[in-house]
Coordinates of C-alpha atoms in Angstrom, one line a residue:
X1 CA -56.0 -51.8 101.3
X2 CA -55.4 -48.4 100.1
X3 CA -57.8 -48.8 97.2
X4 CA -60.5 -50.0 99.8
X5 CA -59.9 -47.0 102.3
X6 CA -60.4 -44.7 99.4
X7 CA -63.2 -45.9 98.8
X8 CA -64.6 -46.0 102.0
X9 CA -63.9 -42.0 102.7
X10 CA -65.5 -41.1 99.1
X11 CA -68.8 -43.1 100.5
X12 CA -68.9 -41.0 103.6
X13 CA -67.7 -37.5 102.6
X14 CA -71.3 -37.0 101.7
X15 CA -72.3 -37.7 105.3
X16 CA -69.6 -36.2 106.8
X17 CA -69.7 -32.5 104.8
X18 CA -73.9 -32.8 105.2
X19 CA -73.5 -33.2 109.0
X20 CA -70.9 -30.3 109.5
X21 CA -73.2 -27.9 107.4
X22 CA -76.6 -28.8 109.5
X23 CA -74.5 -28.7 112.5
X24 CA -73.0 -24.9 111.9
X25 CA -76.0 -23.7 110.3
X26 CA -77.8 -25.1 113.5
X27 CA -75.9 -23.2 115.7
X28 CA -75.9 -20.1 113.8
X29 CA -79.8 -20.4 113.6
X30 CA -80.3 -20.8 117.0
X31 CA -77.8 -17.8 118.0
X32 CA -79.6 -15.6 116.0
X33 CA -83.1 -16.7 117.2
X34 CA -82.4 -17.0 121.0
X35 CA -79.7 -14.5 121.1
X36 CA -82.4 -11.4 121.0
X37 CA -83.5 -12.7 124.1
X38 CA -80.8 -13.8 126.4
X39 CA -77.2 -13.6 126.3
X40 CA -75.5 -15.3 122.4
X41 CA -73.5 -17.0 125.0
X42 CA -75.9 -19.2 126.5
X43 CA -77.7 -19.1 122.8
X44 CA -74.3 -20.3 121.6
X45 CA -74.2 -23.3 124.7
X46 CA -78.3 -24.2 123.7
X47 CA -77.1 -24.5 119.8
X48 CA -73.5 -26.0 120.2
X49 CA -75.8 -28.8 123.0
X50 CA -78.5 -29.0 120.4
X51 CA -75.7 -30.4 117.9
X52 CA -73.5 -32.3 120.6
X53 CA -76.4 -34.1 121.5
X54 CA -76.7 -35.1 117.5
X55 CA -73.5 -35.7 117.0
X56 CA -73.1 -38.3 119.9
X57 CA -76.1 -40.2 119.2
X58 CA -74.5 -40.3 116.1
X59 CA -71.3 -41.6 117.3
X60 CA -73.1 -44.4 119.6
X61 CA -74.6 -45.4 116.4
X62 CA -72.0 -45.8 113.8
X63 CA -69.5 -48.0 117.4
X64 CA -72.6 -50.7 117.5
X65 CA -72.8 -50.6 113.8
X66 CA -68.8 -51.4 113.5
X67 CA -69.5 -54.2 116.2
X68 CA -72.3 -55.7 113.6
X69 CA -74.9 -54.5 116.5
X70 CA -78.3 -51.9 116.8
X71 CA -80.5 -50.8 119.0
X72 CA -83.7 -48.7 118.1
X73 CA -83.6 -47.1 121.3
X74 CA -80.2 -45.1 120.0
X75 CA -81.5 -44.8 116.5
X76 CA -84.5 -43.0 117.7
X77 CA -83.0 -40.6 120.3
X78 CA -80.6 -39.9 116.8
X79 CA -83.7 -39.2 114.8
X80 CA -85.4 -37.0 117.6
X81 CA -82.6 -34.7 117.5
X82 CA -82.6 -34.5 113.9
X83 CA -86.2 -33.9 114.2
X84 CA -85.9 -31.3 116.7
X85 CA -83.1 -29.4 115.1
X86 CA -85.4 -29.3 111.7
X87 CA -88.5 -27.6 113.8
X88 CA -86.4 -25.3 115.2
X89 CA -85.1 -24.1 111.6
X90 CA -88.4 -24.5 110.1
X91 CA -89.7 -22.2 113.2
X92 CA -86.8 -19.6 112.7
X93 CA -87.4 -19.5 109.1
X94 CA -91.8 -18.8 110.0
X95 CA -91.0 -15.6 111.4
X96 CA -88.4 -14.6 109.5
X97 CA -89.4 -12.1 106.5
X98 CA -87.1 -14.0 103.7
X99 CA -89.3 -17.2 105.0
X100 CA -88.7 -19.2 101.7
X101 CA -84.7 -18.7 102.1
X102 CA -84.5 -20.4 105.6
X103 CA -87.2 -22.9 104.8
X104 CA -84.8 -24.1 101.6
X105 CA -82.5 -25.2 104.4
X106 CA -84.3 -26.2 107.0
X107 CA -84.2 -29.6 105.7
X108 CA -80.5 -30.3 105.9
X109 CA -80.4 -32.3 109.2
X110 CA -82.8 -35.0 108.4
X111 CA -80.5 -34.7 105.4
X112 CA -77.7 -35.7 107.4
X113 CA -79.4 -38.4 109.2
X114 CA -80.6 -40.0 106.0
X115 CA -77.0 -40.2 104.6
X116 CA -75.4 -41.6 107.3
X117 CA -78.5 -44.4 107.2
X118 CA -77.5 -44.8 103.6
X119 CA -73.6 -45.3 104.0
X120 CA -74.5 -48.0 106.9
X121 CA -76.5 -49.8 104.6
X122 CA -73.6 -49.3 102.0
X123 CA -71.2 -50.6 104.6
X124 CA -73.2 -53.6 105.9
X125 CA -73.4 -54.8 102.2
X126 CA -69.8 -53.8 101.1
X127 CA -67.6 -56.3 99.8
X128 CA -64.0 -57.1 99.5
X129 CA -62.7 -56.7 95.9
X130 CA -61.7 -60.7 96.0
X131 CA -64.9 -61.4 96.7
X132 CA -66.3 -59.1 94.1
X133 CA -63.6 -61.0 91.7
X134 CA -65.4 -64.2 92.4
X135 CA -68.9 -63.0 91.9
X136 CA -68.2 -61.3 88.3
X137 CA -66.0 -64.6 87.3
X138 CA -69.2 -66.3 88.6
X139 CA -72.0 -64.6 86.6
X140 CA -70.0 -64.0 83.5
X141 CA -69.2 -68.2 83.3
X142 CA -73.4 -67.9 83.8
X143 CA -73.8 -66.0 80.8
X144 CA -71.3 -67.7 78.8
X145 CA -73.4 -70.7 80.0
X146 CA -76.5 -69.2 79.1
X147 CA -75.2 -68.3 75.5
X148 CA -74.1 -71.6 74.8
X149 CA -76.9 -73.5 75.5
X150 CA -79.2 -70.8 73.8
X151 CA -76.9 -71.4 70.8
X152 CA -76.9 -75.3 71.1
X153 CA -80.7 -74.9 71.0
X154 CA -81.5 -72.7 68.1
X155 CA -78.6 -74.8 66.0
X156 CA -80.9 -78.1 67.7
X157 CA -84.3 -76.1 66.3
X158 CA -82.6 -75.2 63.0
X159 CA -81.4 -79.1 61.8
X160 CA -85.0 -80.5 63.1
X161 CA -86.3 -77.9 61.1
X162 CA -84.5 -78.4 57.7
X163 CA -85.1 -82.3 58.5
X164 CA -88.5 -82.2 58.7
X165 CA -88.8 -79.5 55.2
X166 CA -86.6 -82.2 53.7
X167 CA -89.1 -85.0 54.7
X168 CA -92.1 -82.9 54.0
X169 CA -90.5 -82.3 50.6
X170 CA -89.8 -85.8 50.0
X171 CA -93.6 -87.0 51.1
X172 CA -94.6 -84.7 48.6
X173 CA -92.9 -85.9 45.6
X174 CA -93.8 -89.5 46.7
X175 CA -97.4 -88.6 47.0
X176 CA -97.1 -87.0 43.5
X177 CA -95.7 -89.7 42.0
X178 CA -98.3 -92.3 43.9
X179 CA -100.8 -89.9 42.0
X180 CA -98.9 -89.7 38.7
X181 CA -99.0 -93.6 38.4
X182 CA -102.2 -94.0 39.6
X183 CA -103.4 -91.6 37.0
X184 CA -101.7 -93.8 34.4
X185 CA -102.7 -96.7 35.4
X186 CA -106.6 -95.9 35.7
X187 CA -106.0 -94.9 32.1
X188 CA -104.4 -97.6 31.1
X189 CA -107.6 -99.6 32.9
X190 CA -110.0 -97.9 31.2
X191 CA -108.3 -98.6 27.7
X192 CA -107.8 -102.4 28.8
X193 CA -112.0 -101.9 29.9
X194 CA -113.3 -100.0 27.0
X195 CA -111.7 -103.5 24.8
X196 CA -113.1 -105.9 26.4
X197 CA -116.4 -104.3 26.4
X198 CA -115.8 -103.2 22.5
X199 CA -118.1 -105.6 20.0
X200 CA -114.4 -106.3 17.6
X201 CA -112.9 -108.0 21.2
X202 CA -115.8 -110.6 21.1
X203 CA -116.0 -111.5 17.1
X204 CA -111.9 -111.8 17.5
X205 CA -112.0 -114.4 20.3
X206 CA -115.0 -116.5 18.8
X207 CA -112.7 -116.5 15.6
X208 CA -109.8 -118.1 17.5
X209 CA -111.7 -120.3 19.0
X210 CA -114.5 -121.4 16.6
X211 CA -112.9 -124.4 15.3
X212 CA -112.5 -125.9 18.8
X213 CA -115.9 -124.7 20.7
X214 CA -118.1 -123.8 17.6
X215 CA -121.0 -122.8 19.8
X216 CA -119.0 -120.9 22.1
X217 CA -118.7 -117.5 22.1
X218 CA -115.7 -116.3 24.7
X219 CA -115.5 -113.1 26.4
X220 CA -112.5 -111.5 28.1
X221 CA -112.6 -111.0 31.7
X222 CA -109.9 -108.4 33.1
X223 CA -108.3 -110.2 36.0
X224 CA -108.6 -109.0 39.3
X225 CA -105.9 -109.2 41.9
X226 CA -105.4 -109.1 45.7
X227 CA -103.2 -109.1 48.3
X228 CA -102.9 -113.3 48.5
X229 CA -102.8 -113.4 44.7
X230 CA -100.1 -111.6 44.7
X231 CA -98.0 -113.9 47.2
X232 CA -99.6 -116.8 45.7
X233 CA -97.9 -115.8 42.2
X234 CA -94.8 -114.9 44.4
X235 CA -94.2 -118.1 45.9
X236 CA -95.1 -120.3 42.8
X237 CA -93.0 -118.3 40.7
X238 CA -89.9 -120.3 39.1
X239 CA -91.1 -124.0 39.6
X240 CA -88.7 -126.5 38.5
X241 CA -89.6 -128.7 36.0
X242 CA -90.1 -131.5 38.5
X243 CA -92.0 -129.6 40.4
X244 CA -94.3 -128.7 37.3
X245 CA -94.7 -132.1 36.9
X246 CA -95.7 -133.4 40.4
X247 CA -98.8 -130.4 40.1
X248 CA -99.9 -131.5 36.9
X249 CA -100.0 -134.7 38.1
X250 CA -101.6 -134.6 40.9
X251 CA -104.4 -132.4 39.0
X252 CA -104.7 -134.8 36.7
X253 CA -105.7 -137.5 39.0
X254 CA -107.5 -135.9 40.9
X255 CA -110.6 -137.2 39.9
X256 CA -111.5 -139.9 37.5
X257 CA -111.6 -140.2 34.2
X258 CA -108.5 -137.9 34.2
X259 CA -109.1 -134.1 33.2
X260 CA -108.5 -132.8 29.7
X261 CA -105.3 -130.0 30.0
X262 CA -107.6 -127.4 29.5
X263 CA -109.3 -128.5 32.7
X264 CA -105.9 -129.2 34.2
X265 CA -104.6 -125.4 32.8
X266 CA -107.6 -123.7 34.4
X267 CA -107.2 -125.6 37.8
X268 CA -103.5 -124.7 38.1
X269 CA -104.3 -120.8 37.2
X270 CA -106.8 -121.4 40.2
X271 CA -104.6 -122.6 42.6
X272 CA -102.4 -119.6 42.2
X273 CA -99.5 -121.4 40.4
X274 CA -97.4 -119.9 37.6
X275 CA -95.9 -121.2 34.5
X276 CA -95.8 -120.5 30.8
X277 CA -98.4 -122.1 28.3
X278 CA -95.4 -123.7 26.5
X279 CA -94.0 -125.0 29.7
X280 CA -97.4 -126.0 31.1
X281 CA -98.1 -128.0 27.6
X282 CA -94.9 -130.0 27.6
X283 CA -95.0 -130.9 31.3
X284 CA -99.3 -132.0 30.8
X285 CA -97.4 -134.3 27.7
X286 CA -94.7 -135.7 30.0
X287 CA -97.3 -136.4 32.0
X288 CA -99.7 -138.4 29.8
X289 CA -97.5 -139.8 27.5
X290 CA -96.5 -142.9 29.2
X291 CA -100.0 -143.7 30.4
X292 CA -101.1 -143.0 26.3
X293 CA -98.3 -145.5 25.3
X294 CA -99.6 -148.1 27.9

């Protein structure tokens, strides 16, 4: 309570000391003006009236204020006396011969009014230091808020960040190695190319083969694969032996007279099926040999 009174005088001393000084030098100026033509006595009763009149005004004021009331009807009869008590310093000081002096002061009771204006405001908007307790609690827990998320966000930005370097990175050595291999096997193509197409591939084939197909002369095709060659290959890969069997069979008879195994050979590579020459040879005997013995 004592804390808060203090306060409360040190906001209105200003008013209060800026008041008594336009009031005395009021009076004083008005003495001095009037008093060369009439009595100071009466000059004294016009000033000490001037002021009084002021100074109640005032009073009426600062009660309705206290009661949370105004009325503009007091404010202004406040203001006109203020204004009224300015003109007549600023006419003393006109014909005066030290003009500038008087005209320094002249202002002081509009001073007055506008710091009395100034602690109302102050008081209307004063608070109690509980509630200013409250309010700081409140807006520092808003910036510790505030500084937490902002720090939850840049550490958010800074992991998204080094996640996608780390995945740009790792694109980019996948990519280089996609080229890499590519590169190699292109090369590798164009050797596999370049002998097939050489005149040594052809003469070593035809020297292989000559005592089976005299006329023939072989070339070497490079195989070319696809997507369902692939799955083909994958899904006939490690047949069982019966299994072998059954398709050779069932190539064999597939048309009549029965097809020589190279016919049979060529018609299981076209079908997409897998199996060594060696296993492929024995399962075509396995085959045939009964219906030979028969």
């Amino acid at each position: 309570m004592t804390v808060a009174i203090n306060k409360k005088l040190l906001t209105v001393l200003p008013a209060v000391a800026m008041t008594v000084v336009s009031m005395v030098l009021t009076v004083i100026v008005v003495v001095m003006w009037l008093g060369e033509s009439m009595p100071w006595g009466v000059a004294l009763v016009v000033g000490l009236g001037l002021d009084g009149g002021w100074l109640a005004t005032l009073a009426y004021e600062r009660r309705l204020a206290a009661q949370g009331d105004h009325n503009n009807a007091v404010t202004g009869v406040g203001w006109g006396f203020g204004l009224v008590a300015t003109g007549v310093l600023v006419a003393h000081a006109i014909g005066e011969e030290s003009a500038g002096a008087w005209l320094a002061v002249s202002w002081l009771p509009l001073a007055a009014k506008a710091l009395w204006l100034v602690h109302g405001l102050w008081e209307r908007t004063a608070l109690t230091p509980k509630a200013l307790d409250s309010i700081r609690s409140i807006q520092q827990r808003a910036r510790d808020e505030a500084a937490v998320a902002r720090a939850q966000l840049r550490a958010v930005a800074g992991t998204e960040e080094t996640r996608l370097v780390a995945v740009t990175q790792a694109g980019a050595r996948v990519a280089r190695v996609q080229a890499e291999t590519a590169g190699e096997l292109a090369g590798a193509w164009s050797v596999l190319e370049a002998a097939r197409q050489g005149d040594g591939t052809a003469r070593a084939l035809t020297c292989v083969t000559e005592r089976v197909t005299p006329e023939s002369h072989p070339s070497w095709e490079l195989p070319v694969w696809s997507p369902a060659d692939t799955r083909a290959l994958l899904e006939s890969a490690g047949l069982t032996d019966a299994e072998l069997d059954r398709i050779v069979y069932e190539l064999i008879n597939s048309q009549t007279p029965p097809l020589s195994y190279r016919e049979v050979a060529s018609r299981f590579r076209a079908a997409g099926h897998s199996a060594s020459e060696t296993r492929l040879r024995a399962s075509w005997r396995r085959v045939t040999t009964p219906a030979v013995e028969a």
